[in-house]
Amino acid sequence: MFFATPLFSAALVMLTSVTALPQPEAGGLMGRQSSCPSGSYQYNQTACVACPAGNTCNGGSSTPQPCDTGLYQPNTGSTSCMQTQPGFFTNQRGSTTPFACPAGSYQPYSQQAFCYGAPKGRFQQQSGKSFLCATCCGWAATQDNNNVNPVNCTGSTPYAWPNSGDGCISSPTSCTRAATCAQAADGTCPGETIRG
């Protein structure tokens, strides 16, 4: 004699309601899947093509994936993007080369899509730098010259505090006036180096 329990009945209902998954046909769904190696993509489902520069390809896709902002890829056939280094940026997807931050700006972090402008009292004379230089005693850096070159304070306002955003002032300062306030060829600051 056969007695159905509620648990057995529920299991029997579940088993009878399961349908078989569709099986791929020869040359069908499975035949169209990409069999391209990593670093390439399947073009028009007919040929494997090397991934173009500025993109990555995992071999299983039909379209290259552009590198995001802050990343780039100069080579073809790549599976990953490279991070921009401090002092550089990429502000468009699919970049093949990073751009150096222009003079008057800096970028202290990697993988960035922009550069910071130098604030008052600080300057950067070179491109591609991750730091700023503080102005020297008797010199000022203002937005008037995009904070590229510090200005020698003269005339009726011959004084300036180092690393000050006040610009040239008429009141004497207690610091010793610097004869020059320029970065060295290697980028070394004449005074304090500001990072971050």
GROMACS .gro file of N, CA and C in nm, residues 32-99:
model
  204
   32ARG      N    1   2.873   2.992  -3.207
   32ARG     CA    2   2.895   3.135  -3.225
   32ARG      C    3   2.975   3.196  -3.112
   33GLN      N    4   2.994   3.126  -3.005
   33GLN     CA    5   3.069   3.183  -2.894
   33GLN      C    6   3.214   3.205  -2.936
   34SER      N    7   3.272   3.312  -2.882
   34SER     CA    8   3.409   3.348  -2.918
   34SER      C    9   3.508   3.243  -2.869
   35SER      N   10   3.593   3.202  -2.957
   35SER     CA   11   3.701   3.112  -2.918
   35SER      C   12   3.834   3.181  -2.941
   36CYS      N   13   3.831   3.315  -2.940
   36CYS     CA   14   3.952   3.394  -2.962
   36CYS      C   15   4.039   3.392  -2.837
   37PRO      N   16   4.169   3.401  -2.854
   37PRO     CA   17   4.259   3.406  -2.738
   37PRO      C   18   4.247   3.540  -2.665
   38SER      N   19   4.290   3.543  -2.540
   38SER     CA   20   4.291   3.668  -2.464
   38SER      C   21   4.373   3.771  -2.540
   39GLY      N   22   4.329   3.896  -2.533
   39GLY     CA   23   4.397   4.003  -2.605
   39GLY      C   24   4.342   4.024  -2.744
   40SER      N   25   4.234   3.950  -2.777
   40SER     CA   26   4.170   3.967  -2.907
   40SER      C   27   4.019   3.956  -2.888
   41TYR      N   28   3.945   3.991  -2.991
   41TYR     CA   29   3.800   3.981  -2.987
   41TYR      C   30   3.751   3.924  -3.120
   42GLN      N   31   3.629   3.872  -3.117
   42GLN     CA   32   3.574   3.811  -3.237
   42GLN      C   33   3.500   3.917  -3.318
   43TYR      N   34   3.554   3.948  -3.434
   43TYR     CA   35   3.496   4.050  -3.520
   43TYR      C   36   3.392   3.986  -3.612
   44ASN      N   37   3.271   4.036  -3.605
   44ASN     CA   38   3.162   3.993  -3.694
   44ASN      C   39   3.142   3.841  -3.691
   45GLN      N   40   3.174   3.779  -3.581
   45GLN     CA   41   3.160   3.634  -3.560
   45GLN      C   42   3.235   3.551  -3.664
   46THR      N   43   3.337   3.611  -3.724
   46THR     CA   44   3.410   3.537  -3.827
   46THR      C   45   3.559   3.529  -3.803
   47ALA      N   46   3.620   3.632  -3.745
   47ALA     CA   47   3.765   3.633  -3.732
   47ALA      C   48   3.807   3.692  -3.599
   48CYS      N   49   3.918   3.644  -3.546
   48CYS     CA   50   3.976   3.699  -3.424
   48CYS      C   51   4.066   3.815  -3.464
   49VAL      N   52   4.048   3.929  -3.397
   49VAL     CA   53   4.122   4.050  -3.428
   49VAL      C   54   4.192   4.096  -3.300
   50ALA      N   55   4.319   4.141  -3.312
   50ALA     CA   56   4.392   4.191  -3.196
   50ALA      C   57   4.321   4.312  -3.137
   51CYS      N   58   4.314   4.316  -3.008
   51CYS     CA   59   4.249   4.426  -2.938
   51CYS      C   60   4.322   4.556  -2.971
   52PRO      N   61   4.251   4.662  -3.009
   52PRO     CA   62   4.318   4.787  -3.043
   52PRO      C   63   4.375   4.858  -2.919
   53ALA      N   64   4.476   4.941  -2.939
   53ALA     CA   65   4.532   5.020  -2.830
   53ALA      C   66   4.421   5.104  -2.767
   54GLY      N   67   4.432   5.127  -2.637
   54GLY     CA   68   4.329   5.202  -2.564
   54GLY      C   69   4.215   5.115  -2.516
   55ASN      N   70   4.221   4.985  -2.543
   55ASN     CA   71   4.114   4.891  -2.507
   55ASN      C   72   4.171   4.764  -2.446
   56THR      N   73   4.083   4.683  -2.387
   56THR     CA   74   4.119   4.551  -2.339
   56THR      C   75   4.022   4.450  -2.398
   57CYS      N   76   4.069   4.328  -2.414
   57CYS     CA   77   3.985   4.220  -2.467
   57CYS      C   78   4.017   4.093  -2.390
   58ASN      N   79   3.913   4.026  -2.343
   58ASN     CA   80   3.935   3.902  -2.268
   58ASN      C   81   3.925   3.778  -2.355
   59GLY      N   82   3.901   3.796  -2.484
   59GLY     CA   83   3.891   3.682  -2.574
   59GLY      C   84   3.752   3.624  -2.583
   60GLY      N   85   3.665   3.655  -2.488
   60GLY     CA   86   3.531   3.601  -2.489
   60GLY      C   87   3.426   3.702  -2.529
   61SER      N   88   3.468   3.814  -2.585
   61SER     CA   89   3.371   3.917  -2.621
   61SER      C   90   3.378   3.949  -2.770
   62SER      N   91   3.274   4.015  -2.816
   62SER     CA   92   3.272   4.054  -2.957
   62SER      C   93   3.306   4.201  -2.975
   63THR      N   94   3.329   4.273  -2.864
   63THR     CA   95   3.368   4.413  -2.874
   63THR      C   96   3.479   4.443  -2.773
   64PRO      N   97   3.577   4.525  -2.812
   64PRO     CA   98   3.680   4.569  -2.718
   64PRO      C   99   3.619   4.658  -2.609
   65GLN      N  100   3.677   4.656  -2.491
   65GLN     CA  101   3.631   4.740  -2.380
   65GLN      C  102   3.730   4.856  -2.363
   66PRO      N  103   3.686   4.983  -2.382
   66PRO     CA  104   3.778   5.096  -2.369
   66PRO      C  105   3.829   5.112  -2.226
   67CYS      N  106   3.955   5.152  -2.213
   67CYS     CA  107   4.011   5.183  -2.081
   67CYS      C  108   3.936   5.302  -2.024
   68ASP      N  109   3.909   5.301  -1.895
   68ASP     CA  110   3.835   5.408  -1.829
   68ASP      C  111   3.925   5.530  -1.811
   69THR      N  112   3.867   5.643  -1.767
   69THR     CA  113   3.947   5.761  -1.739
   69THR      C  114   4.046   5.728  -1.627
   70GLY      N  115   4.163   5.788  -1.632
   70GLY     CA  116   4.267   5.758  -1.535
   70GLY      C  117   4.348   5.635  -1.572
   71LEU      N  118   4.309   5.567  -1.680
   71LEU     CA  119   4.378   5.447  -1.728
   71LEU      C  120   4.412   5.466  -1.876
   72TYR      N  121   4.504   5.386  -1.926
   72TYR     CA  122   4.540   5.392  -2.068
   72TYR      C  123   4.604   5.260  -2.109
   73GLN      N  124   4.616   5.238  -2.238
   73GLN     CA  125   4.684   5.118  -2.289
   73GLN      C  126   4.746   5.155  -2.424
   74PRO      N  127   4.880   5.162  -2.431
   74PRO     CA  128   4.946   5.200  -2.555
   74PRO      C  129   4.961   5.084  -2.655
   75ASN      N  130   4.944   4.963  -2.610
   75ASN     CA  131   4.971   4.846  -2.694
   75ASN      C  132   4.843   4.781  -2.748
   76THR      N  133   4.856   4.712  -2.859
   76THR     CA  134   4.747   4.630  -2.910
   76THR      C  135   4.753   4.493  -2.845
   77GLY      N  136   4.644   4.421  -2.847
   77GLY     CA  137   4.642   4.284  -2.795
   77GLY      C  138   4.650   4.275  -2.644
   78SER      N  139   4.596   4.372  -2.572
   78SER     CA  140   4.608   4.376  -2.426
   78SER      C  141   4.484   4.324  -2.356
   79THR      N  142   4.505   4.274  -2.234
   79THR     CA  143   4.395   4.225  -2.151
   79THR      C  144   4.371   4.313  -2.030
   80SER      N  145   4.453   4.417  -2.011
   80SER     CA  146   4.435   4.508  -1.898
   80SER      C  147   4.483   4.648  -1.935
   81CYS      N  148   4.438   4.745  -1.859
   81CYS     CA  149   4.478   4.884  -1.879
   81CYS      C  150   4.584   4.921  -1.775
   82MET      N  151   4.659   5.024  -1.804
   82MET     CA  152   4.764   5.073  -1.714
   82MET      C  153   4.714   5.198  -1.642
   83GLN      N  154   4.755   5.215  -1.516
   83GLN     CA  155   4.718   5.333  -1.439
   83GLN      C  156   4.808   5.450  -1.475
   84THR      N  157   4.750   5.570  -1.481
   84THR     CA  158   4.834   5.688  -1.495
   84THR      C  159   4.913   5.705  -1.366
   85GLN      N  160   5.034   5.754  -1.376
   85GLN     CA  161   5.119   5.776  -1.260
   85GLN      C  162   5.100   5.917  -1.207
   86PRO      N  163   5.140   5.945  -1.083
   86PRO     CA  164   5.131   6.081  -1.032
   86PRO      C  165   5.200   6.179  -1.129
   87GLY      N  166   5.136   6.294  -1.149
   87GLY     CA  167   5.187   6.394  -1.243
   87GLY      C  168   5.126   6.381  -1.381
   88PHE      N  169   5.045   6.275  -1.402
   88PHE     CA  170   4.984   6.249  -1.533
   88PHE      C  171   4.835   6.220  -1.517
   89PHE      N  172   4.760   6.226  -1.628
   89PHE     CA  173   4.616   6.202  -1.624
   89PHE      C  174   4.568   6.156  -1.762
   90THR      N  175   4.450   6.095  -1.765
   90THR     CA  176   4.376   6.070  -1.889
   90THR      C  177   4.231   6.107  -1.858
   91ASN      N  178   4.174   6.194  -1.942
   91ASN     CA  179   4.037   6.239  -1.915
   91ASN      C  180   3.936   6.187  -2.016
   92GLN      N  181   3.978   6.091  -2.099
   92GLN     CA  182   3.886   6.030  -2.195
   92GLN      C  183   3.900   5.880  -2.190
   93ARG      N  184   3.790   5.810  -2.211
   93ARG     CA  185   3.793   5.663  -2.218
   93ARG      C  186   3.864   5.623  -2.346
   94GLY      N  187   3.935   5.512  -2.342
   94GLY     CA  188   4.003   5.461  -2.461
   94GLY      C  189   4.135   5.530  -2.490
   95SER      N  190   4.197   5.592  -2.388
   95SER     CA  191   4.323   5.664  -2.409
   95SER      C  192   4.438   5.566  -2.435
   96THR      N  193   4.527   5.609  -2.523
   96THR     CA  194   4.645   5.527  -2.555
   96THR      C  195   4.771   5.579  -2.488
   97THR      N  196   4.770   5.704  -2.442
   97THR     CA  197   4.885   5.762  -2.372
   97THR      C  198   4.835   5.854  -2.262
   98PRO      N  199   4.910   5.863  -2.152
   98PRO     CA  200   4.873   5.958  -2.047
   98PRO      C  201   4.922   6.098  -2.086
   99PHE      N  202   4.859   6.199  -2.031
   99PHE     CA  203   4.898   6.338  -2.054
   99PHE      C  204   4.966   6.391  -1.929
   0.00000   0.00000   0.00000
